[in-house]
Amino acid sequence: MADLVARFRDVFDDSGPVRVVRAPGRVNLIGEHTDYNGGFVMPMALDRVVRIALVPHDRPVVAIWSVQFDERAEFRLGETEPAGAPHWLRYPMKVAEVLAEAGVALRGFRAVVDGDVPVGSGLSSSAAYEVASALALLVAAKPEIPAGRAAVAAEAHGLTSQKLALLCQAAEHRVGVRCGIMDQFISIHGQAGHAIMLDCRDLSFEAVPLPADEAAIVVIDSGVQRKLTAGAYNERRSQCEDGVERLKAFAPAIEQLRDVSLEVFEAHADALPETVRRRCRHVVTEDTRVLESVEVLKAGDLDRFGEFLNASHDSLRDDYAVSGPELDLLVEIARGVEGVFGSRLTGAGFGGCTVTLARPEAVEPLRAAVLEQYPRRSGLEPRIWVSEAAAGAAVEQ
Ligand code: GLA
C-alpha cells in the first residue's frame, strides 16, 4: 500500500488533486453474536486498513482499480447491477445505493483501492471496505470536506457517524449477510489505545482504555477460510429470533434477546427446543460477560477479564456451535502458555481468527508454541499479529 497516490496517477494518468480515505478492520475482544440481538460488544479497531485514493469527475461513474484483485471495474451511479461485475465491486455499489437513498447527491470518481486487512479471516475486511467506500463517495460529492475523522465527512452531508455506520451495515445486508452493527460501527468509531464498549440497541458507546504495557492483544489466523458463512450466520440469527418469539409468550415486553435476563431465561428455558435453547443461552450469558468485562478491565483485573474471554469461547463452541477444530486447537495451545490471560475465537466464527490476551513477556512463548504445535496438529500455517487498538476511519488527505 506504500504509495497509493502514485499508483493512482500511474493507473489513470491523472494529475488532479488526489483525496485519500481509509477505514480499519477490527478484532472483537468480547461480545460475539450479541450485536444483532440488541446486546453489547467490545471490539477495537486494527491498524490494518482499506485505503482508497480518488479524484472526483463529472461523469456519474465510479471506476475503481483494485490492487488486491489486480482488476479494474466500474459502475454507473443509480445503476442496480452491471452485468458481470466482480464481487468486490458490489460493496461500493451497494454503499452508493444506500447513500443515494439517504439523500446524498453523489458524484462519480476514479479510484485505486488497496488494503492489508486479510480477506476472509474474520477481521472485517468487508466492513472496512464499505466504510472506506462511503468516505470516498462522501468526499467525491463534496470536495471541500477537510481531512479528519469520518464523523466530519458524515456531518458535511447532514449524517451522524452512527447513521453512516447503519448505512454501511444496510449495504452489507444487500450483499447478502444479515450482519449486526458491530463491524461498521467500530471501523468508524475506533479510538487508538481503546476498546469500544457499544450498546447495539441505542448505539451509545464508551471508550475503555487498554493497558498495553500489561497486556498484549495477539490475533492468530487459523488459515481456515470462512466458508458458507452467510448461510450459517443467517441461520443463527433466525434461531435467536425464534427464541424471542417463544419467550415473548411469557414476557411480552421482550423484543430481542437483549431483554432476556439470565433469570428469565432459566425460568423458561425448558419451553425452548434444544438448539434454540443453546443459541439463546450463549447470547444471554455473553451479554453479561461483556458488561462484567468492562468493569474488571476498568479495575485492571486482567486475570478475570481472561476468564471471561475463555468462557466466551467455550459458549461459542458448545452452545452457539460456530467454532471448529482449528479454532479450538489455537485456543487450547494459547491457554497452555504461561502468562496468557485468556483466548477465544473472534468474529462470526466458522474459521478465521482467535484473539488472545497475554502478558507482553508471554508473546514470544505464545508465538513459539503456536508455530511449533499448530501446523503439526492441523496441517495449516497460522499467521500471528500483535495488535494495538488503532483509530477509526478518516479522510487522510
Ligand atoms: C460478524 C458480523 C457482526 C457480528 C459478528 C459476530 O462479524 O458482521 O455483525 O454479528 O459476526 O459477533
Short mmCIF file of C-alpha atoms and ligand atoms in Angstrom, two decimals:
data_model
loop_
_atom_site.label_atom_id
_atom_site.label_comp_id
_atom_site.label_asym_id
_atom_site.label_seq_id
_atom_site.Cartn_x
_atom_site.Cartn_y
_atom_site.Cartn_z
CA MET A 1 0.00 0.00 0.00
CA ALA A 2 3.13 2.10 0.04
CA ASP A 3 2.16 4.86 -2.31
CA LEU A 4 -1.42 4.66 -3.36
CA VAL A 5 -1.36 8.17 -4.84
CA ALA A 6 1.49 7.25 -7.18
CA ARG A 7 -0.41 4.12 -8.10
CA PHE A 8 -3.49 6.18 -8.87
CA ARG A 9 -1.55 8.50 -11.18
CA ASP A 10 0.00 5.53 -12.85
CA VAL A 11 -3.28 3.70 -13.47
CA PHE A 12 -5.37 6.69 -14.53
CA ASP A 13 -2.74 9.05 -15.93
CA ASP A 14 -4.42 11.86 -13.96
CA SER A 15 -2.59 14.76 -12.29
CA GLY A 16 -5.67 16.12 -10.44
CA PRO A 17 -5.67 16.63 -6.65
CA VAL A 18 -5.98 13.20 -5.10
CA ARG A 19 -8.02 12.57 -1.93
CA VAL A 20 -7.22 9.59 0.27
CA VAL A 21 -9.56 7.87 2.73
CA ARG A 22 -9.06 4.87 4.97
CA ALA A 23 -11.09 2.56 7.21
CA PRO A 24 -9.75 -0.12 9.57
CA GLY A 25 -10.66 -3.74 10.16
CA ARG A 26 -11.39 -4.85 13.70
CA VAL A 27 -10.88 -7.52 16.26
CA ASN A 28 -13.66 -8.14 18.73
CA LEU A 29 -12.43 -8.66 22.30
CA ILE A 30 -15.72 -9.96 23.65
CA GLY A 31 -19.45 -9.89 22.83
CA GLU A 32 -19.94 -12.30 19.95
CA HIS A 33 -23.25 -12.73 18.11
CA THR A 34 -24.82 -10.29 20.53
CA ASP A 35 -25.00 -7.26 18.22
CA TYR A 36 -27.97 -8.41 16.13
CA ASN A 37 -29.70 -9.34 19.39
CA GLY A 38 -29.58 -5.73 20.58
CA GLY A 39 -26.83 -6.52 23.10
CA PHE A 40 -23.28 -5.47 23.95
CA VAL A 41 -19.93 -5.82 22.17
CA MET A 42 -16.39 -4.70 22.89
CA PRO A 43 -14.28 -4.54 19.71
CA MET A 44 -11.22 -2.46 18.86
CA ALA A 45 -10.05 -1.12 15.50
CA LEU A 46 -6.91 -2.65 13.99
CA ASP A 47 -4.01 -0.82 12.40
CA ARG A 48 -4.87 -2.73 9.22
CA VAL A 49 -6.98 -0.74 6.80
CA VAL A 50 -8.64 -0.45 3.42
CA ARG A 51 -7.40 2.71 1.71
CA ILE A 52 -8.84 4.46 -1.34
CA ALA A 53 -7.16 7.20 -3.41
CA LEU A 54 -9.59 9.07 -5.65
CA VAL A 55 -10.20 12.02 -7.91
CA PRO A 56 -13.82 13.12 -8.50
CA HIS A 57 -15.01 13.73 -12.07
CA ASP A 58 -18.18 14.97 -13.75
CA ARG A 59 -19.41 11.67 -15.13
CA PRO A 60 -21.86 9.66 -12.93
CA VAL A 61 -19.49 6.72 -13.00
CA VAL A 62 -17.36 5.18 -10.27
CA ALA A 63 -14.32 3.48 -11.80
CA ILE A 64 -12.10 1.51 -9.43
CA TRP A 65 -8.82 -0.28 -9.82
CA SER A 66 -8.41 -2.93 -7.14
CA VAL A 67 -4.75 -3.52 -6.36
CA GLN A 68 -5.51 -6.72 -4.43
CA PHE A 69 -7.59 -8.23 -7.24
CA ASP A 70 -5.42 -6.63 -9.94
CA GLU A 71 -8.55 -5.68 -11.83
CA ARG A 72 -10.47 -2.60 -12.96
CA ALA A 73 -14.25 -2.36 -12.86
CA GLU A 74 -16.86 0.37 -12.87
CA PHE A 75 -20.50 1.10 -12.22
CA ARG A 76 -22.85 3.93 -13.07
CA LEU A 77 -24.42 5.75 -10.12
CA GLY A 78 -28.09 4.78 -10.00
CA GLU A 79 -27.50 1.55 -11.88
CA THR A 80 -28.50 -1.57 -9.95
CA GLU A 81 -26.16 -4.30 -11.11
CA PRO A 82 -23.82 -4.11 -14.11
CA ALA A 83 -23.62 -7.46 -15.87
CA GLY A 84 -20.51 -9.41 -14.97
CA ALA A 85 -19.44 -7.07 -12.15
CA PRO A 86 -16.80 -8.68 -9.93
CA HIS A 87 -17.86 -9.46 -6.36
CA TRP A 88 -15.57 -6.80 -4.86
CA LEU A 89 -17.39 -4.09 -6.83
CA ARG A 90 -20.68 -4.92 -5.12
CA TYR A 91 -19.53 -3.29 -1.85
CA PRO A 92 -19.05 0.27 -3.17
CA MET A 93 -22.11 -0.21 -5.40
CA LYS A 94 -24.37 -1.11 -2.50
CA VAL A 95 -22.90 1.68 -0.38
CA ALA A 96 -23.61 4.16 -3.19
CA GLU A 97 -27.16 2.83 -3.38
CA VAL A 98 -27.90 3.31 0.33
CA LEU A 99 -26.21 6.74 0.45
CA ALA A 100 -28.30 7.91 -2.51
CA GLU A 101 -31.45 6.64 -0.81
CA ALA A 102 -30.42 8.58 2.32
CA GLY A 103 -30.40 11.75 0.22
CA VAL A 104 -26.68 12.17 -0.55
CA ALA A 105 -26.22 13.77 -4.00
CA LEU A 106 -23.44 11.55 -5.32
CA ARG A 107 -20.76 12.32 -7.88
CA GLY A 108 -18.57 9.90 -9.77
CA PHE A 109 -14.87 9.38 -9.29
CA ARG A 110 -11.90 7.34 -10.34
CA ALA A 111 -10.07 5.46 -7.64
CA VAL A 112 -7.48 2.93 -6.66
CA VAL A 113 -8.26 0.70 -3.67
CA ASP A 114 -5.83 -1.37 -1.65
CA GLY A 115 -5.82 -2.88 1.79
CA ASP A 116 -3.97 -5.03 4.29
CA VAL A 117 -6.94 -6.36 6.25
CA PRO A 118 -6.74 -10.07 5.44
CA VAL A 119 -9.76 -11.07 3.34
CA GLY A 120 -11.87 -13.95 4.64
CA SER A 121 -10.16 -14.08 8.04
CA GLY A 122 -12.98 -12.63 10.12
CA LEU A 123 -11.27 -9.27 10.71
CA SER A 124 -14.00 -7.36 8.89
CA SER A 125 -12.31 -6.53 5.63
CA SER A 126 -15.76 -6.10 4.10
CA ALA A 127 -16.89 -3.58 6.74
CA ALA A 128 -13.61 -1.70 6.26
CA TYR A 129 -14.21 -1.66 2.51
CA GLU A 130 -17.80 -0.44 2.95
CA VAL A 131 -16.76 2.37 5.28
CA ALA A 132 -13.84 3.41 3.05
CA SER A 133 -16.22 3.37 0.05
CA ALA A 134 -18.69 5.53 1.94
CA LEU A 135 -15.99 8.08 2.78
CA ALA A 136 -14.80 8.09 -0.84
CA LEU A 137 -18.35 8.74 -2.04
CA LEU A 138 -18.92 11.49 0.56
CA VAL A 139 -15.64 13.23 -0.28
CA ALA A 140 -16.21 13.00 -4.03
CA ALA A 141 -19.65 14.54 -3.60
CA LYS A 142 -18.28 17.45 -1.51
CA PRO A 143 -14.61 18.06 -2.30
CA GLU A 144 -14.50 20.84 0.34
CA ILE A 145 -14.66 18.20 3.10
CA PRO A 146 -11.38 18.59 5.03
CA ALA A 147 -9.07 15.80 6.20
CA GLY A 148 -10.20 14.43 9.56
CA ARG A 149 -12.33 11.84 11.28
CA ALA A 150 -15.16 10.10 9.43
CA ALA A 151 -17.71 11.98 11.52
CA VAL A 152 -16.68 15.25 9.84
CA ALA A 153 -17.35 13.86 6.37
CA ALA A 154 -20.69 12.43 7.52
CA GLU A 155 -21.76 15.70 9.11
CA ALA A 156 -20.93 17.62 5.93
CA HIS A 157 -23.81 15.64 4.40
CA GLY A 158 -26.14 16.03 7.37
CA LEU A 159 -25.47 12.49 8.63
CA THR A 160 -24.26 11.41 12.05
CA SER A 161 -21.40 8.94 12.32
CA GLN A 162 -23.89 6.43 13.78
CA LYS A 163 -26.14 6.84 10.75
CA LEU A 164 -23.15 6.31 8.48
CA ALA A 165 -22.44 3.01 10.25
CA LEU A 166 -26.08 1.96 9.85
CA LEU A 167 -25.97 2.75 6.13
CA CYS A 168 -22.81 0.69 5.66
CA GLN A 169 -24.50 -2.17 7.55
CA ALA A 170 -27.51 -1.88 5.22
CA ALA A 171 -25.11 -2.17 2.28
CA GLU A 172 -23.69 -5.40 3.73
CA HIS A 173 -27.22 -6.78 4.06
CA ARG A 174 -27.72 -6.13 0.37
CA VAL A 175 -24.55 -8.00 -0.42
CA GLY A 176 -26.07 -10.96 1.46
CA VAL A 177 -25.10 -11.20 5.15
CA ARG A 178 -27.66 -10.02 7.72
CA CYS A 179 -24.84 -8.78 9.95
CA GLY A 180 -25.20 -6.71 13.09
CA ILE A 181 -23.81 -3.20 13.55
CA MET A 182 -20.52 -4.01 15.30
CA ASP A 183 -18.06 -4.11 12.41
CA GLN A 184 -19.12 -0.97 10.58
CA PHE A 185 -19.51 0.88 13.88
CA ILE A 186 -16.04 0.11 15.19
CA SER A 187 -14.44 0.83 11.82
CA ILE A 188 -15.86 4.36 12.08
CA HIS A 189 -15.60 4.95 15.85
CA GLY A 190 -12.38 3.14 16.82
CA GLN A 191 -10.02 5.01 19.17
CA ALA A 192 -6.28 4.46 19.48
CA GLY A 193 -5.40 2.61 22.68
CA HIS A 194 -9.04 1.82 23.47
CA ALA A 195 -11.66 -0.84 23.02
CA ILE A 196 -15.17 0.45 22.43
CA MET A 197 -17.98 -0.89 24.54
CA LEU A 198 -21.05 -0.49 22.36
CA ASP A 199 -24.70 -0.83 23.25
CA CYS A 200 -26.01 -2.17 19.95
CA ARG A 201 -29.57 -1.14 20.70
CA ASP A 202 -29.18 2.61 21.10
CA LEU A 203 -25.61 2.86 19.71
CA SER A 204 -24.32 4.65 22.78
CA PHE A 205 -20.70 3.76 23.47
CA GLU A 206 -17.83 4.16 25.85
CA ALA A 207 -14.09 4.02 25.13
CA VAL A 208 -12.37 1.63 27.53
CA PRO A 209 -8.58 2.10 27.83
CA LEU A 210 -6.48 -0.99 27.15
CA PRO A 211 -3.37 -1.34 29.33
CA ALA A 212 -0.88 -2.02 26.51
CA ASP A 213 2.10 -2.27 28.89
CA GLU A 214 0.41 -5.03 30.91
CA ALA A 215 -1.38 -6.99 28.21
CA ALA A 216 -0.73 -7.64 24.53
CA ILE A 217 -3.52 -8.49 22.13
CA VAL A 218 -2.49 -11.27 19.81
CA VAL A 219 -4.55 -12.13 16.75
CA ILE A 220 -3.92 -15.53 15.21
CA ASP A 221 -5.35 -16.53 11.85
CA SER A 222 -6.23 -20.22 11.74
CA GLY A 223 -5.81 -20.29 7.98
CA VAL A 224 -9.32 -21.74 7.69
CA GLN A 225 -11.11 -19.51 5.20
CA ARG A 226 -14.61 -18.74 6.35
CA LYS A 227 -16.92 -20.76 4.15
CA LEU A 228 -20.70 -20.87 3.86
CA THR A 229 -20.72 -18.09 6.40
CA ALA A 230 -23.75 -16.24 5.08
CA GLY A 231 -25.98 -19.33 5.35
CA ALA A 232 -24.83 -20.45 8.79
CA TYR A 233 -24.71 -16.89 10.11
CA ASN A 234 -28.20 -16.03 8.92
CA GLU A 235 -29.43 -19.33 10.36
CA ARG A 236 -28.05 -18.42 13.83
CA ARG A 237 -29.81 -15.11 13.59
CA SER A 238 -33.13 -16.78 12.75
CA GLN A 239 -32.73 -19.19 15.68
CA CYS A 240 -32.34 -16.21 18.03
CA GLU A 241 -35.46 -14.64 16.57
CA ASP A 242 -37.29 -17.91 17.07
CA GLY A 243 -36.22 -17.89 20.74
CA VAL A 244 -37.52 -14.34 21.15
CA GLU A 245 -40.91 -15.29 19.70
CA ARG A 246 -41.24 -18.21 22.11
CA LEU A 247 -40.04 -16.28 25.19
CA LYS A 248 -42.47 -13.48 24.39
CA ALA A 249 -45.29 -15.83 25.41
CA PHE A 250 -44.03 -15.49 28.99
CA ALA A 251 -42.90 -11.87 28.98
CA PRO A 252 -44.48 -9.82 26.19
CA ALA A 253 -42.07 -6.92 26.70
CA ILE A 254 -39.23 -9.00 25.21
CA GLU A 255 -38.26 -7.64 21.80
CA GLN A 256 -34.76 -9.04 21.44
CA LEU A 257 -32.58 -11.43 23.44
CA ARG A 258 -31.07 -8.31 25.00
CA ASP A 259 -34.27 -8.04 27.02
CA VAL A 260 -33.94 -11.55 28.45
CA SER A 261 -32.21 -11.71 31.83
CA LEU A 262 -30.44 -14.85 32.94
CA GLU A 263 -33.22 -15.43 35.49
CA VAL A 264 -36.00 -15.15 32.91
CA PHE A 265 -34.07 -17.37 30.52
CA GLU A 266 -33.52 -20.05 33.14
CA ALA A 267 -37.14 -19.94 34.25
CA HIS A 268 -38.40 -20.64 30.72
CA ALA A 269 -35.52 -22.49 29.05
CA ASP A 270 -37.50 -25.72 29.09
CA ALA A 271 -40.06 -24.21 26.76
CA LEU A 272 -37.42 -23.83 24.02
CA PRO A 273 -36.38 -26.55 21.59
CA GLU A 274 -32.86 -27.81 22.33
CA THR A 275 -30.98 -25.96 19.55
CA VAL A 276 -32.80 -22.69 20.11
CA ARG A 277 -32.23 -23.03 23.85
CA ARG A 278 -28.47 -23.35 23.34
CA ARG A 279 -28.29 -20.42 20.96
CA CYS A 280 -30.24 -18.22 23.37
CA ARG A 281 -28.16 -19.33 26.35
CA HIS A 282 -25.00 -18.20 24.57
CA VAL A 283 -26.38 -14.76 23.79
CA VAL A 284 -27.89 -14.16 27.23
CA THR A 285 -24.71 -15.20 29.08
CA GLU A 286 -22.44 -13.39 26.60
CA ASP A 287 -24.19 -10.08 27.28
CA THR A 288 -23.48 -10.47 31.00
CA ARG A 289 -19.84 -11.32 30.24
CA VAL A 290 -19.40 -8.11 28.23
CA LEU A 291 -20.88 -5.94 30.96
CA GLU A 292 -18.71 -7.57 33.59
CA SER A 293 -15.65 -7.38 31.34
CA VAL A 294 -15.92 -3.60 31.16
CA GLU A 295 -15.93 -3.41 34.94
CA VAL A 296 -12.97 -5.74 35.50
CA LEU A 297 -11.00 -4.08 32.72
CA LYS A 298 -11.53 -0.68 34.32
CA ALA A 299 -10.45 -2.16 37.64
CA GLY A 300 -7.31 -3.56 35.99
CA ASP A 301 -8.23 -7.18 36.76
CA LEU A 302 -6.78 -8.85 33.66
CA ASP A 303 -6.98 -12.35 35.15
CA ARG A 304 -10.73 -12.03 35.50
CA PHE A 305 -11.04 -10.49 32.01
CA GLY A 306 -9.15 -13.50 30.68
CA GLU A 307 -11.63 -15.84 32.36
CA PHE A 308 -14.48 -14.07 30.56
CA LEU A 309 -12.66 -14.47 27.24
CA ASN A 310 -12.28 -18.20 27.89
CA ALA A 311 -15.92 -18.56 28.93
CA SER A 312 -16.99 -16.71 25.78
CA HIS A 313 -15.12 -19.15 23.58
CA ASP A 314 -16.50 -22.19 25.37
CA SER A 315 -20.01 -20.86 24.98
CA LEU A 316 -19.48 -20.13 21.27
CA ARG A 317 -18.12 -23.64 20.83
CA ASP A 318 -20.68 -25.58 22.87
CA ASP A 319 -23.87 -23.55 22.66
CA TYR A 320 -23.59 -21.39 19.56
CA ALA A 321 -21.69 -24.02 17.55
CA VAL A 322 -19.62 -21.58 15.48
CA SER A 323 -16.14 -22.80 16.39
CA GLY A 324 -14.27 -25.61 14.69
CA PRO A 325 -11.35 -27.96 15.41
CA GLU A 326 -8.71 -25.47 14.25
CA LEU A 327 -10.02 -22.54 16.31
CA ASP A 328 -10.39 -24.84 19.32
CA LEU A 329 -6.83 -26.03 18.82
CA LEU A 330 -5.41 -22.48 18.67
CA VAL A 331 -7.30 -21.61 21.84
CA GLU A 332 -6.07 -24.75 23.57
CA ILE A 333 -2.45 -24.04 22.64
CA ALA A 334 -2.70 -20.43 23.79
CA ARG A 335 -4.27 -21.33 27.11
CA GLY A 336 -1.39 -23.70 27.78
CA VAL A 337 1.17 -20.86 27.63
CA GLU A 338 2.27 -19.28 30.91
CA GLY A 339 1.23 -15.63 31.06
CA VAL A 340 -1.83 -15.95 28.80
CA PHE A 341 -4.91 -14.42 30.43
CA GLY A 342 -7.45 -15.84 28.02
CA SER A 343 -8.12 -16.82 24.43
CA ARG A 344 -11.19 -17.11 22.22
CA LEU A 345 -12.37 -17.14 18.64
CA THR A 346 -13.20 -13.66 17.37
CA GLY A 347 -15.81 -12.55 14.84
CA ALA A 348 -18.51 -14.71 13.35
CA GLY A 349 -16.57 -17.97 13.69
CA PHE A 350 -16.64 -20.82 11.13
CA GLY A 351 -12.89 -20.33 10.65
CA GLY A 352 -10.99 -17.05 10.79
CA CYS A 353 -9.05 -15.84 13.82
CA THR A 354 -8.64 -16.13 17.55
CA VAL A 355 -7.81 -13.28 19.91
CA THR A 356 -5.55 -13.88 22.90
CA LEU A 357 -4.77 -11.57 25.79
CA ALA A 358 -1.29 -12.21 27.14
CA ARG A 359 1.35 -10.60 29.31
CA PRO A 360 3.84 -8.84 26.98
CA GLU A 361 6.59 -11.28 28.01
CA ALA A 362 4.33 -14.21 27.07
CA VAL A 363 4.01 -13.13 23.44
CA GLU A 364 7.19 -14.85 22.21
CA PRO A 365 6.48 -18.13 24.06
CA LEU A 366 2.95 -18.00 22.63
CA ARG A 367 4.26 -17.46 19.12
CA ALA A 368 6.73 -20.32 19.54
CA ALA A 369 4.06 -22.68 20.89
CA VAL A 370 1.66 -21.90 18.05
CA LEU A 371 4.33 -22.24 15.36
CA GLU A 372 5.54 -25.49 16.83
CA GLN A 373 2.20 -27.19 17.50
CA TYR A 374 -0.43 -25.76 15.18
CA PRO A 375 0.98 -26.73 11.75
CA ARG A 376 1.83 -30.19 13.03
CA ARG A 377 -1.59 -30.82 14.53
CA SER A 378 -3.79 -29.07 11.93
CA GLY A 379 -1.78 -29.19 8.71
CA LEU A 380 -2.30 -25.43 8.37
CA GLU A 381 0.00 -22.41 8.59
CA PRO A 382 -1.06 -19.83 11.20
CA ARG A 383 -0.46 -16.10 10.86
CA ILE A 384 0.23 -14.18 14.06
CA TRP A 385 -0.10 -10.45 14.73
CA VAL A 386 0.36 -8.44 17.87
CA SER A 387 -2.18 -5.63 17.53
CA GLU A 388 -2.64 -2.30 19.19
CA ALA A 389 -6.02 -0.59 19.16
CA ALA A 390 -5.99 1.96 16.34
CA ALA A 391 -8.07 5.00 15.39
CA GLY A 392 -11.23 4.71 13.30
CA ALA A 393 -11.87 5.68 9.69
CA ALA A 394 -10.67 9.03 8.37
CA VAL A 395 -10.19 11.25 5.39
CA GLU A 396 -6.39 11.32 5.26
CA GLN A 397 -5.88 13.99 2.62
C1 GLA B 1 -19.78 -10.75 12.03
C2 GLA B 1 -20.90 -9.71 11.85
C3 GLA B 1 -21.08 -8.90 13.14
C4 GLA B 1 -21.24 -9.79 14.35
C5 GLA B 1 -20.16 -10.87 14.38
C6 GLA B 1 -20.39 -11.88 15.45
O1 GLA B 1 -18.55 -10.10 12.20
O2 GLA B 1 -20.60 -8.85 10.79
O3 GLA B 1 -22.17 -8.03 12.99
O4 GLA B 1 -22.51 -10.36 14.38
O5 GLA B 1 -20.05 -11.57 13.15
O6 GLA B 1 -20.28 -11.29 16.70
#
